[in-house]
Amino acid sequence: MCAVLFTAKMLRMDEFLGRPGWRWIVEPPSWAAERDALTWRCRAQTDFWRVTEGQGARHDGQAYVVPVDGDFRLEGIAEATLADRYDQAGLFVESDERRWLKLGVELDGSPWLSAVHTNQASDWSREPTPGLPLRLAVERRDDTVTCSAHLEGAWRLFRILHLPGPVSVGPYSCAPEGGGFESSLRDASLAG
C-alpha cells in the first residue's frame, strides 16, 4: 500500500491547482499536494519512452495529471534530487500512451534541458542547462504546443510541436536507471 502524506493545508486527494479530477498515471510511494505545490518520491526503474533506440514501450513514470481540452498553460518551478543517469523531472502532456510530451531537466553526465515528443515513437531534443530548480511552462494554443524555460530572467522557447485534442497535463518524474529520488513542482499554475 502506498503511503500518502497529508498536512492540515492539504486539499482533496484529487484536487490540485484549484481543479478536481487529478490522477496518478503510476502512483509514487509517497506524495503530498497543496494548493500550488506537489512533492513526491519518484519510483526506481521508471520511464516514459517508446520504440526509439530499440527500446520497448515504457509508460510507468510518475505523472500527476488532469484532463484539459483546448488551450492551456501549465507552469511551475521543478525541483528534484537527480543523482543517476537519465533521472528527470518536469511537465507532462498526454493524449494517450502513444502520443505524449515530457519536458524538464534530465541528468546525463550533466543536467540537460530536455523534451521528448512521442507520436508512436519517441524523439529526444536537449541542450545544456544549469540544472534545477527551474521554472518551466508548457502551453497549447490552436493545437500548437510550446515548451519554455525561464532562464537568465526571461522566458525562452525551446520546443514547438503539434498535439491536438483532449489531453491530460501535470508534473512528472522518471528514474529509468536509478533508485528513485525526491521531486516537486511548486509555485505552479494551470490556466485555460
XYZ file of N, CA, C and O in Angstrom:
768
model
N 0.843 -1.178 0.000
C 0.000 0.000 0.000
C 0.886 1.238 0.000
O 1.892 1.285 0.686
N 0.545 2.236 -0.774
C 1.316 3.469 -0.876
C 1.045 4.365 0.320
O -0.086 4.512 0.753
N 2.099 4.981 0.822
C 1.934 5.942 1.905
C 1.655 7.300 1.298
O 2.359 7.755 0.413
N 0.612 7.953 1.735
C 0.257 9.283 1.251
C 0.433 10.251 2.409
O -0.083 10.031 3.496
N 1.203 11.309 2.194
C 1.473 12.293 3.222
C 0.401 13.370 3.192
O 0.014 13.834 2.130
N -0.073 13.795 4.351
C -1.081 14.847 4.415
C -0.703 15.876 5.458
O -0.076 15.567 6.453
N -1.099 17.122 5.217
C -0.966 18.185 6.200
C -2.325 18.873 6.312
O -3.207 18.658 5.492
N -2.456 19.722 7.308
C -3.731 20.432 7.501
C -4.058 21.337 6.323
O -5.213 21.646 6.073
N -3.049 21.772 5.570
C -3.263 22.671 4.435
C -3.726 21.926 3.186
O -4.063 22.533 2.198
N -3.699 20.622 3.216
C -3.952 19.854 2.000
C -5.423 19.824 1.620
O -6.305 19.961 2.452
N -5.647 19.630 0.332
C -6.987 19.575 -0.226
C -7.375 18.120 -0.459
O -6.667 17.207 -0.055
N -8.489 17.894 -1.135
C -8.871 16.535 -1.514
C -7.732 15.874 -2.263
O -6.952 16.534 -2.931
N -7.669 14.547 -2.206
C -6.585 13.830 -2.871
C -6.566 14.061 -4.377
O -5.526 13.981 -4.999
N -7.714 14.335 -4.990
C -7.757 14.509 -6.442
C -7.833 15.978 -6.850
O -8.150 16.292 -7.983
N -7.543 16.911 -5.925
C -7.619 18.331 -6.232
C -6.246 18.973 -6.116
O -5.515 18.725 -5.166
N -5.892 19.781 -7.112
C -4.607 20.450 -7.158
C -4.784 21.653 -8.083
O -5.545 21.587 -9.045
N -4.141 22.758 -7.791
C -4.219 23.971 -8.601
C -5.670 24.417 -8.816
O -6.025 24.925 -9.878
N -6.508 24.187 -7.802
C -7.894 24.631 -7.863
C -8.789 23.801 -8.758
O -9.908 24.219 -9.062
N -8.320 22.631 -9.188
C -9.100 21.770 -10.085
C -9.244 20.372 -9.499
O -8.252 19.784 -9.084
N -10.427 19.805 -9.549
C -10.594 18.400 -9.178
C -10.261 17.500 -10.369
O -10.118 17.971 -11.495
N -10.161 16.216 -10.126
C -10.002 15.242 -11.208
C -8.582 14.811 -11.496
O -8.344 14.113 -12.477
N -7.627 15.176 -10.658
C -6.240 14.758 -10.867
C -6.098 13.269 -10.552
O -6.781 12.735 -9.688
N -5.173 12.616 -11.253
C -4.886 11.201 -11.005
C -3.419 10.924 -11.320
O -2.795 11.616 -12.119
N -2.882 9.918 -10.667
C -1.519 9.463 -10.961
C -1.575 8.442 -12.087
O -2.401 7.526 -12.059
N -0.689 8.562 -13.069
C -0.541 7.513 -14.080
C 0.005 6.268 -13.388
O -0.504 5.169 -13.589
N 1.058 6.424 -12.591
C 1.545 5.403 -11.673
C 1.799 6.128 -10.354
O 2.591 7.075 -10.312
N 1.122 5.713 -9.309
C 1.226 6.411 -8.031
C 2.595 6.190 -7.397
O 3.089 5.063 -7.349
N 3.214 7.256 -6.902
C 4.510 7.118 -6.235
C 4.349 6.530 -4.837
O 3.229 6.491 -4.300
N 5.453 6.113 -4.208
C 5.365 5.547 -2.865
C 4.849 6.547 -1.829
O 4.191 6.155 -0.873
N 5.141 7.827 -2.028
C 4.632 8.865 -1.125
C 4.489 10.165 -1.898
O 5.225 10.407 -2.858
N 3.525 10.976 -1.470
C 3.305 12.263 -2.129
C 2.443 13.150 -1.257
O 1.746 12.676 -0.362
N 2.507 14.454 -1.534
C 1.698 15.438 -0.828
C 1.371 16.570 -1.789
O 2.244 17.041 -2.514
N 0.102 16.989 -1.791
C -0.329 18.091 -2.654
C -0.885 19.209 -1.795
O -1.651 18.962 -0.867
N -0.484 20.433 -2.110
C -1.057 21.629 -1.508
C -1.628 22.466 -2.648
O -1.628 22.042 -3.793
N -2.093 23.650 -2.334
C -2.775 24.483 -3.329
C -1.970 24.645 -4.626
O -2.498 24.478 -5.714
N -0.683 24.988 -4.538
C 0.112 25.209 -5.751
C 1.456 24.494 -5.698
O 2.405 24.883 -6.356
N 1.539 23.418 -4.910
C 2.786 22.660 -4.792
C 2.486 21.172 -4.651
O 1.521 20.782 -4.004
N 3.315 20.369 -5.280
C 3.216 18.917 -5.202
C 4.614 18.375 -4.940
O 5.570 18.780 -5.602
N 4.747 17.488 -3.974
C 6.017 16.794 -3.729
C 5.740 15.298 -3.783
O 4.658 14.837 -3.404
N 6.716 14.532 -4.272
C 6.535 13.088 -4.383
C 7.886 12.399 -4.470
O 8.901 13.006 -4.773
N 7.867 11.110 -4.198
C 9.046 10.260 -4.319
C 8.924 9.505 -5.638
O 7.980 8.733 -5.845
N 9.867 9.725 -6.540
C 9.874 9.029 -7.833
C 10.327 7.584 -7.627
O 11.331 7.329 -6.968
N 9.581 6.652 -8.186
C 9.944 5.235 -8.100
C 11.184 4.930 -8.939
O 11.420 5.561 -9.977
N 11.932 3.926 -8.527
C 13.094 3.439 -9.265
C 12.661 2.728 -10.542
O 11.552 2.195 -10.624
N 13.548 2.755 -11.549
C 13.371 1.977 -12.778
C 12.059 2.292 -13.482
O 11.327 1.397 -13.898
N 11.755 3.587 -13.644
C 10.516 4.019 -14.295
C 10.835 4.967 -15.440
O 11.851 5.679 -15.406
N 9.961 5.005 -16.452
C 10.212 5.894 -17.588
C 8.947 6.065 -18.424
O 8.004 5.288 -18.328
N 8.972 7.112 -19.251
C 8.048 7.289 -20.361
C 8.920 7.284 -21.608
O 9.752 8.180 -21.793
N 8.766 6.275 -22.473
C 9.585 6.137 -23.674
C 8.936 5.108 -24.575
O 8.310 4.168 -24.096
N 9.104 5.260 -25.913
C 8.537 4.306 -26.868
C 9.458 4.071 -28.047
O 9.846 5.011 -28.726
N 9.815 2.834 -28.287
C 10.345 2.281 -29.534
C 11.749 2.748 -29.900
O 12.628 1.931 -30.189
N 12.023 4.063 -29.935
C 13.308 4.587 -30.409
C 14.472 3.941 -29.650
O 14.342 3.626 -28.477
N 15.586 3.778 -30.316
C 16.797 3.127 -29.797
C 16.556 1.645 -29.496
O 17.230 1.047 -28.667
N 15.573 1.052 -30.178
C 15.301 -0.367 -29.983
C 14.648 -0.696 -28.660
O 14.539 -1.863 -28.284
N 14.198 0.324 -27.952
C 13.554 0.114 -26.658
C 12.077 -0.217 -26.866
O 11.450 0.254 -27.797
N 11.540 -0.979 -25.973
C 10.105 -1.242 -25.982
C 9.364 -0.055 -25.402
O 9.954 0.988 -25.096
N 8.082 -0.201 -25.250
C 7.268 0.864 -24.679
C 7.369 0.842 -23.160
O 7.234 -0.209 -22.542
N 7.643 2.016 -22.578
C 7.625 2.193 -21.123
C 6.664 3.336 -20.834
O 6.803 4.414 -21.392
N 5.717 3.091 -19.957
C 4.746 4.127 -19.591
C 4.438 3.976 -18.104
O 3.291 3.829 -17.695
N 5.506 3.981 -17.298
C 5.351 3.727 -15.875
C 6.009 4.795 -14.998
O 6.265 4.570 -13.819
N 6.278 5.977 -15.579
C 6.795 7.079 -14.778
C 5.699 7.649 -13.889
O 4.528 7.307 -14.016
N 6.108 8.503 -12.963
C 5.133 9.167 -12.111
C 4.706 10.468 -12.776
O 5.540 11.322 -13.053
N 3.410 10.608 -13.042
C 2.848 11.849 -13.584
C 1.495 12.054 -12.931
O 0.663 11.139 -12.910
N 1.300 13.231 -12.372
C 0.040 13.600 -11.723
C -0.679 14.521 -12.688
O -0.252 15.653 -12.908
N -1.753 14.031 -13.324
C -2.351 14.719 -14.466
C -3.845 14.973 -14.269
O -4.518 14.272 -13.522
N -4.324 15.987 -14.990
C -5.734 16.339 -15.011
C -6.138 16.571 -16.469
O -5.352 17.096 -17.257
N -7.351 16.164 -16.872
C -7.781 16.377 -18.256
C -7.993 17.859 -18.575
O -8.510 18.617 -17.749
N -7.591 18.255 -19.789
C -7.878 19.580 -20.332
C -8.227 19.411 -21.809
O -7.796 18.465 -22.445
N -9.010 20.332 -22.314
C -9.360 20.317 -23.730
C -9.221 21.748 -24.220
O -9.591 22.684 -23.523
N -8.666 21.930 -25.375
C -8.465 23.286 -25.885
C -7.157 23.874 -25.401
O -6.211 23.167 -25.071
N -7.128 25.193 -25.349
C -5.908 25.910 -24.982
C -5.650 25.821 -23.478
O -6.585 25.772 -22.682
N -4.366 25.814 -23.089
C -3.991 25.799 -21.679
C -2.552 26.292 -21.526
O -1.797 26.370 -22.497
N -2.189 26.612 -20.294
C -0.803 26.907 -19.925
C -0.572 26.331 -18.531
O -1.263 26.682 -17.584
N 0.412 25.444 -18.426
C 0.845 24.880 -17.157
C 2.269 25.354 -16.915
O 3.118 25.236 -17.808
N 2.510 25.922 -15.730
C 3.875 26.320 -15.404
C 4.142 26.121 -13.932
O 3.214 26.027 -13.122
N 5.416 26.014 -13.603
C 5.819 25.877 -12.216
C 7.316 25.676 -12.124
O 8.005 25.516 -13.138
N 7.806 25.695 -10.899
C 9.236 25.503 -10.643
C 9.463 24.032 -10.319
O 8.970 23.517 -9.308
N 10.200 23.339 -11.183
C 10.534 21.932 -10.975
C 11.798 21.846 -10.136
O 12.766 22.579 -10.370
N 11.765 20.947 -9.145
C 12.931 20.670 -8.312
C 13.021 19.166 -8.121
O 12.001 18.486 -8.060
N 14.242 18.647 -8.020
C 14.442 17.219 -7.785
C 15.882 16.977 -7.368
O 16.769 17.774 -7.680
N 16.091 15.872 -6.685
C 17.436 15.468 -6.282
C 17.947 14.435 -7.286
O 18.108 13.258 -6.962
N 18.177 14.886 -8.520
C 18.642 13.995 -9.578
C 20.035 13.480 -9.231
O 20.926 14.255 -8.894
N 20.238 12.159 -9.338
C 21.521 11.579 -8.962
C 22.044 10.576 -9.977
O 23.250 10.436 -10.137
N 21.152 9.853 -10.652
C 21.559 8.784 -11.552
C 21.275 9.146 -13.001
O 20.420 9.986 -13.283
N 21.986 8.488 -13.903
C 21.826 8.741 -15.334
C 20.346 8.634 -15.733
O 19.668 7.684 -15.358
N 19.890 9.611 -16.480
C 18.540 9.743 -17.020
C 17.477 10.081 -15.981
O 16.293 10.127 -16.324
N 17.840 10.334 -14.702
C 16.863 10.883 -13.767
C 16.318 12.167 -14.372
O 17.080 12.959 -14.951
N 15.001 12.404 -14.239
C 14.378 13.546 -14.904
C 13.122 13.993 -14.171
O 12.455 13.177 -13.526
N 12.825 15.280 -14.287
C 11.624 15.831 -13.669
C 11.183 17.054 -14.465
O 12.009 17.779 -15.013
N 9.861 17.277 -14.507
C 9.340 18.438 -15.220
C 7.842 18.358 -15.422
O 7.106 18.025 -14.497
N 7.387 18.652 -16.655
C 5.969 18.721 -17.001
C 5.633 17.670 -18.059
O 6.471 17.338 -18.899
N 4.384 17.191 -18.025
C 3.954 16.095 -18.885
C 2.627 16.444 -19.532
O 1.742 16.995 -18.879
N 2.478 16.122 -20.818
C 1.221 16.297 -21.555
C 0.947 14.981 -22.267
O 1.767 14.520 -23.054
N -0.227 14.370 -22.004
C -0.517 13.054 -22.562
C -1.859 13.038 -23.277
O -2.876 13.411 -22.699
N -1.834 12.600 -24.539
C -3.059 12.303 -25.265
C -3.454 10.855 -24.975
O -4.591 10.566 -24.633
N -2.499 9.945 -25.124
C -2.654 8.531 -24.768
C -1.252 7.938 -24.661
O -0.264 8.682 -24.730
N -1.138 6.626 -24.493
C 0.185 6.017 -24.292
C 1.077 6.079 -25.520
O 2.280 5.830 -25.424
N 0.540 6.452 -26.673
C 1.331 6.541 -27.900
C 1.598 7.976 -28.343
O 2.370 8.194 -29.265
N 0.913 8.941 -27.718
C 1.094 10.359 -28.071
C 1.198 11.172 -26.789
O 0.211 11.320 -26.064
N 2.397 11.702 -26.541
C 2.620 12.479 -25.329
C 3.889 13.314 -25.451
O 4.662 13.175 -26.407
N 4.091 14.162 -24.475
C 5.253 15.053 -24.408
C 5.718 15.118 -22.961
O 4.900 15.225 -22.048
N 7.020 15.043 -22.752
C 7.595 15.349 -21.442
C 8.679 16.386 -21.647
O 9.440 16.328 -22.609
N 8.719 17.392 -20.761
C 9.741 18.417 -20.832
C 10.243 18.689 -19.430
O 9.472 18.657 -18.475
N 11.523 18.896 -19.311
C 12.082 19.134 -17.994
C 13.592 19.148 -18.024
O 14.211 19.489 -19.031
N 14.165 18.732 -16.908
C 15.616 18.610 -16.783
C 15.939 17.135 -16.596
O 15.285 16.443 -15.809
N 16.917 16.666 -17.358
C 17.328 15.262 -17.325
C 18.828 15.196 -17.111
O 19.583 15.966 -17.699
N 19.255 14.256 -16.282
C 20.670 14.096 -15.959
C 21.294 13.055 -16.882
O 20.837 11.913 -16.944
N 22.327 13.453 -17.619
C 23.112 12.538 -18.454
C 24.547 13.046 -18.408
O 25.000 13.745 -19.307
N 25.236 12.766 -17.311
C 26.560 13.320 -17.060
C 26.456 14.695 -16.432
O 27.051 14.979 -15.408
N 25.664 15.553 -17.048
C 25.357 16.879 -16.526
C 23.873 17.121 -16.793
O 23.233 16.346 -17.504
N 23.295 18.187 -16.225
C 21.872 18.431 -16.458
C 21.607 18.970 -17.872
O 22.378 19.769 -18.400
N 20.511 18.513 -18.458
C 20.096 18.929 -19.798
C 18.648 19.400 -19.755
O 17.802 18.745 -19.147
N 18.380 20.520 -20.405
C 17.013 20.927 -20.681
C 16.530 19.978 -21.764
O 17.164 19.851 -22.812
N 15.437 19.275 -21.521
C 15.094 18.117 -22.326
C 13.624 18.134 -22.711
O 12.778 18.553 -21.926
N 13.336 17.673 -23.922
C 11.953 17.469 -24.358
C 11.891 16.181 -25.174
O 12.708 15.973 -26.068
N 10.935 15.334 -24.847
C 10.670 14.118 -25.618
C 9.238 14.203 -26.110
O 8.310 14.293 -25.310
N 9.070 14.205 -27.425
C 7.737 14.171 -28.034
C 7.558 12.787 -28.625
O 8.418 12.311 -29.374
N 6.470 12.152 -28.287
C 6.201 10.798 -28.761
C 4.907 10.793 -29.553
O 3.866 11.213 -29.058
N 5.025 10.352 -30.804
C 3.880 10.104 -31.667
C 4.157 8.742 -32.295
O 4.824 8.662 -33.321
N 3.770 7.698 -31.623
C 4.075 6.298 -31.909
C 5.490 5.932 -31.442
O 5.687 4.899 -30.839
N 6.504 6.758 -31.762
C 7.886 6.524 -31.318
C 8.418 7.826 -30.708
O 8.018 8.911 -31.098
N 9.322 7.698 -29.760
C 9.853 8.862 -29.048
C 11.005 9.512 -29.804
O 11.813 8.832 -30.438
N 11.076 10.849 -29.716
C 12.268 11.573 -30.120
C 12.812 12.260 -28.873
O 12.150 12.293 -27.843
N 14.013 12.800 -28.943
C 14.593 13.458 -27.775
C 15.415 14.641 -28.250
O 16.333 14.483 -29.048
N 15.069 15.827 -27.791
C 15.894 17.005 -28.040
C 16.376 17.509 -26.690
O 15.667 17.409 -25.689
N 17.614 18.034 -26.669
C 18.164 18.504 -25.402
C 19.237 19.547 -25.649
O 19.810 19.618 -26.734
N 19.481 20.329 -24.598
C 20.537 21.327 -24.626
C 21.032 21.534 -23.199
O 20.297 21.271 -22.238
N 22.260 21.981 -23.017
C 22.788 22.168 -21.659
C 21.958 23.172 -20.866
O 21.403 24.114 -21.429
N 21.861 22.941 -19.568
C 21.167 23.859 -18.668
C 21.885 23.853 -17.319
O 22.554 22.867 -16.995
N 21.762 24.930 -16.549
C 22.393 24.943 -15.229
C 21.821 23.898 -14.274
O 22.450 23.551 -13.290
N 20.609 23.385 -14.540
C 20.014 22.375 -13.678
C 18.775 22.877 -12.967
O 18.140 23.835 -13.396
N 18.442 22.215 -11.875
C 17.244 22.524 -11.103
C 17.617 23.313 -9.855
O 18.738 23.184 -9.374
N 16.709 24.096 -9.284
C 15.330 24.315 -9.716
C 15.259 25.148 -10.988
O 16.157 25.953 -11.270
N 14.174 24.962 -11.731
C 13.982 25.676 -12.991
C 12.487 25.864 -13.226
O 11.718 24.913 -13.099
N 12.096 27.097 -13.570
C 10.692 27.367 -13.916
C 10.476 26.943 -15.365
O 11.189 27.376 -16.263
N 9.467 26.089 -15.564
C 9.113 25.552 -16.877
C 7.675 25.904 -17.205
O 6.853 26.076 -16.299
N 7.368 25.964 -18.499
C 5.994 26.182 -18.941
C 5.736 25.358 -20.195
O 6.606 25.239 -21.061
N 4.530 24.806 -20.264
C 4.044 24.167 -21.478
C 2.703 24.814 -21.774
O 1.862 24.969 -20.894
N 2.531 25.221 -23.035
C 1.337 25.974 -23.419
C 0.827 25.454 -24.752
O 1.611 25.151 -25.652
N -0.515 25.360 -24.878
C -1.112 24.988 -26.156
C -2.069 26.072 -26.587
O -2.935 26.505 -25.827
N -1.902 26.519 -27.835
C -2.781 27.481 -28.499
C -3.067 26.938 -29.888
O -2.139 26.696 -30.666
N -4.344 26.734 -30.192
C -4.749 26.222 -31.509
C -3.988 24.957 -31.890
O -3.489 24.838 -33.018
N -3.860 24.019 -30.968
C -3.224 22.706 -31.149
C -1.703 22.756 -31.287
O -1.070 21.720 -31.467
N -1.098 23.940 -31.225
C 0.362 24.058 -31.225
C 0.841 24.161 -29.783
O 0.366 25.005 -29.020
N 1.764 23.292 -29.412
C 2.298 23.239 -28.058
C 3.705 23.827 -28.052
O 4.534 23.470 -28.897
N 3.953 24.730 -27.109
C 5.280 25.312 -26.947
C 5.821 24.939 -25.574
O 5.087 24.871 -24.586
N 7.120 24.698 -25.525
C 7.834 24.375 -24.295
C 8.817 25.512 -24.030
O 9.600 25.870 -24.909
N 8.779 26.056 -22.804
C 9.628 27.200 -22.466
C 10.272 26.993 -21.107
O 9.725 26.309 -20.241
N 11.425 27.637 -20.931
C 12.135 27.647 -19.650
C 12.462 29.092 -19.305
O 12.764 29.897 -20.186
N 12.389 29.414 -18.028
C 12.715 30.761 -17.562
C 14.195 30.772 -17.184
O 14.578 30.241 -16.144
N 15.012 31.337 -18.071
C 16.470 31.349 -17.905
C 16.987 32.776 -17.993
O 16.549 33.535 -18.861
N 17.888 33.126 -17.103
C 18.515 34.446 -17.107
C 17.480 35.568 -17.112
O 17.609 36.556 -17.826
N 16.400 35.384 -16.350
C 15.409 36.437 -16.165
C 14.365 36.579 -17.252
O 13.580 37.528 -17.228
N 14.340 35.655 -18.222
C 13.368 35.767 -19.311
C 12.918 34.376 -19.758
O 13.659 33.396 -19.634
N 11.699 34.308 -20.313
C 11.213 33.056 -20.887
C 11.915 32.801 -22.212
O 12.069 33.712 -23.028
N 12.353 31.552 -22.424
C 12.977 31.155 -23.678
C 12.300 29.900 -24.201
O 12.236 28.882 -23.524
N 11.767 30.004 -25.421
C 11.127 28.883 -26.097
C 12.199 27.893 -26.543
O 13.205 28.296 -27.124
N 11.991 26.583 -26.279
C 12.975 25.605 -26.739
C 12.382 24.436 -27.520
O 13.125 23.599 -28.016
N 11.053 24.385 -27.681
C 10.465 23.317 -28.489
C 9.064 23.713 -28.900
O 8.319 24.302 -28.114
N 8.672 23.390 -30.146
C 7.319 23.614 -30.666
C 6.873 22.312 -31.334
O 7.658 21.688 -32.063
N 5.600 21.921 -31.107
C 5.087 20.700 -31.722
C 3.568 20.773 -31.831
O 2.954 21.694 -31.308
N 2.997 19.800 -32.513
C 1.553 19.733 -32.735
C 0.980 18.602 -31.875
O 1.436 17.468 -31.965
N 0.001 18.919 -31.027
C -0.648 17.901 -30.194
C -2.103 18.314 -29.980
O -2.437 19.022 -29.041
N -2.994 17.894 -30.892
C -4.403 18.306 -30.824
C -5.229 17.411 -29.906
O -4.771 16.354 -29.477
N -6.466 17.849 -29.659
C -7.448 17.036 -28.958
C -7.340 17.092 -27.447
O -6.499 17.794 -26.886
N -8.184 16.325 -26.770
C -8.142 16.279 -25.306
C -6.825 15.672 -24.833
O -6.332 14.708 -25.419
N -6.259 16.258 -23.799
C -5.016 15.763 -23.202
C -5.143 15.839 -21.688
O -6.058 16.460 -21.154
N -4.205 15.218 -21.004
C -4.040 15.369 -19.564
C -2.677 15.987 -19.331
O -1.713 15.661 -20.030
N -2.583 16.900 -18.359
C -1.338 17.626 -18.109
C -0.997 17.599 -16.626
O -1.893 17.491 -15.779
N 0.306 17.733 -16.333
C 0.733 17.812 -14.946
C 2.224 17.598 -14.799
O 2.941 17.424 -15.781
N 2.714 17.591 -13.559
C 4.127 17.348 -13.301
C 4.457 15.859 -13.424
O 3.576 15.002 -13.272
N 5.738 15.570 -13.700
C 6.163 14.172 -13.841
C 7.593 14.002 -13.362
O 8.354 14.969 -13.228
N 7.987 12.745 -13.158
C 9.383 12.379 -12.945
C 9.579 10.924 -13.341
O 8.634 10.135 -13.335
N 10.825 10.589 -13.693
C 11.203 9.220 -14.041
C 12.626 8.966 -13.551
O 13.448 9.880 -13.499
N 12.904 7.702 -13.275
C 14.249 7.257 -12.897
C 14.557 5.973 -13.664
O 14.536 4.883 -13.098
N 14.834 6.065 -14.986
C 14.967 4.869 -15.816
C 16.045 3.881 -15.358
O 15.874 2.676 -15.496
N 17.154 4.384 -14.835
C 18.240 3.501 -14.431
C 18.520 3.554 -12.936
O 19.211 2.696 -12.416
N 18.020 4.571 -12.254
C 18.392 4.814 -10.872
C 17.415 4.285 -9.847
O 16.419 3.629 -10.157
N 17.715 4.623 -8.596
C 16.968 4.135 -7.451
C 15.813 5.006 -7.023
O 15.224 4.762 -5.977
N 15.495 6.048 -7.789
C 14.423 6.957 -7.425
C 14.950 8.173 -6.688
O 16.114 8.202 -6.282
N 14.103 9.180 -6.509
C 14.543 10.434 -5.905
C 13.327 11.259 -5.491
O 12.201 10.961 -5.867
N 13.585 12.319 -4.723
C 12.544 13.250 -4.306
C 12.346 14.299 -5.394
O 13.322 14.775 -5.992
N 11.102 14.677 -5.637
C 10.783 15.623 -6.705
C 9.650 16.538 -6.252
O 8.866 16.168 -5.384
N 9.585 17.719 -6.860
C 8.481 18.637 -6.545
C 8.227 19.592 -7.693
O 9.095 19.838 -8.533
N 7.003 20.111 -7.705
C 6.632 21.239 -8.554
C 5.993 22.236 -7.612
O 5.043 21.899 -6.905
N 6.520 23.454 -7.580
C 5.991 24.462 -6.661
C 5.700 25.741 -7.434
O 6.139 25.919 -8.560
N 4.975 26.645 -6.762
C 4.583 27.910 -7.377
C 3.963 27.636 -8.739
O 4.254 28.307 -9.732
N 3.111 26.616 -8.793
C 2.542 26.135 -10.055
C 1.205 26.794 -10.354
O 0.501 27.248 -9.450
N 0.847 26.841 -11.637
C -0.454 27.326 -12.062
C -0.871 26.618 -13.335
O -0.026 26.187 -14.121
N -2.194 26.498 -13.511
C -2.766 25.911 -14.714
C -3.918 26.795 -15.150
O -4.900 26.944 -14.430
N -3.793 27.389 -16.331
C -4.819 28.269 -16.879
C -5.373 27.664 -18.155
O -4.686 26.943 -18.861
N -6.625 28.022 -18.450
C -7.234 27.575 -19.703
C -8.222 26.475 -19.481
O -8.452 25.974 -18.426
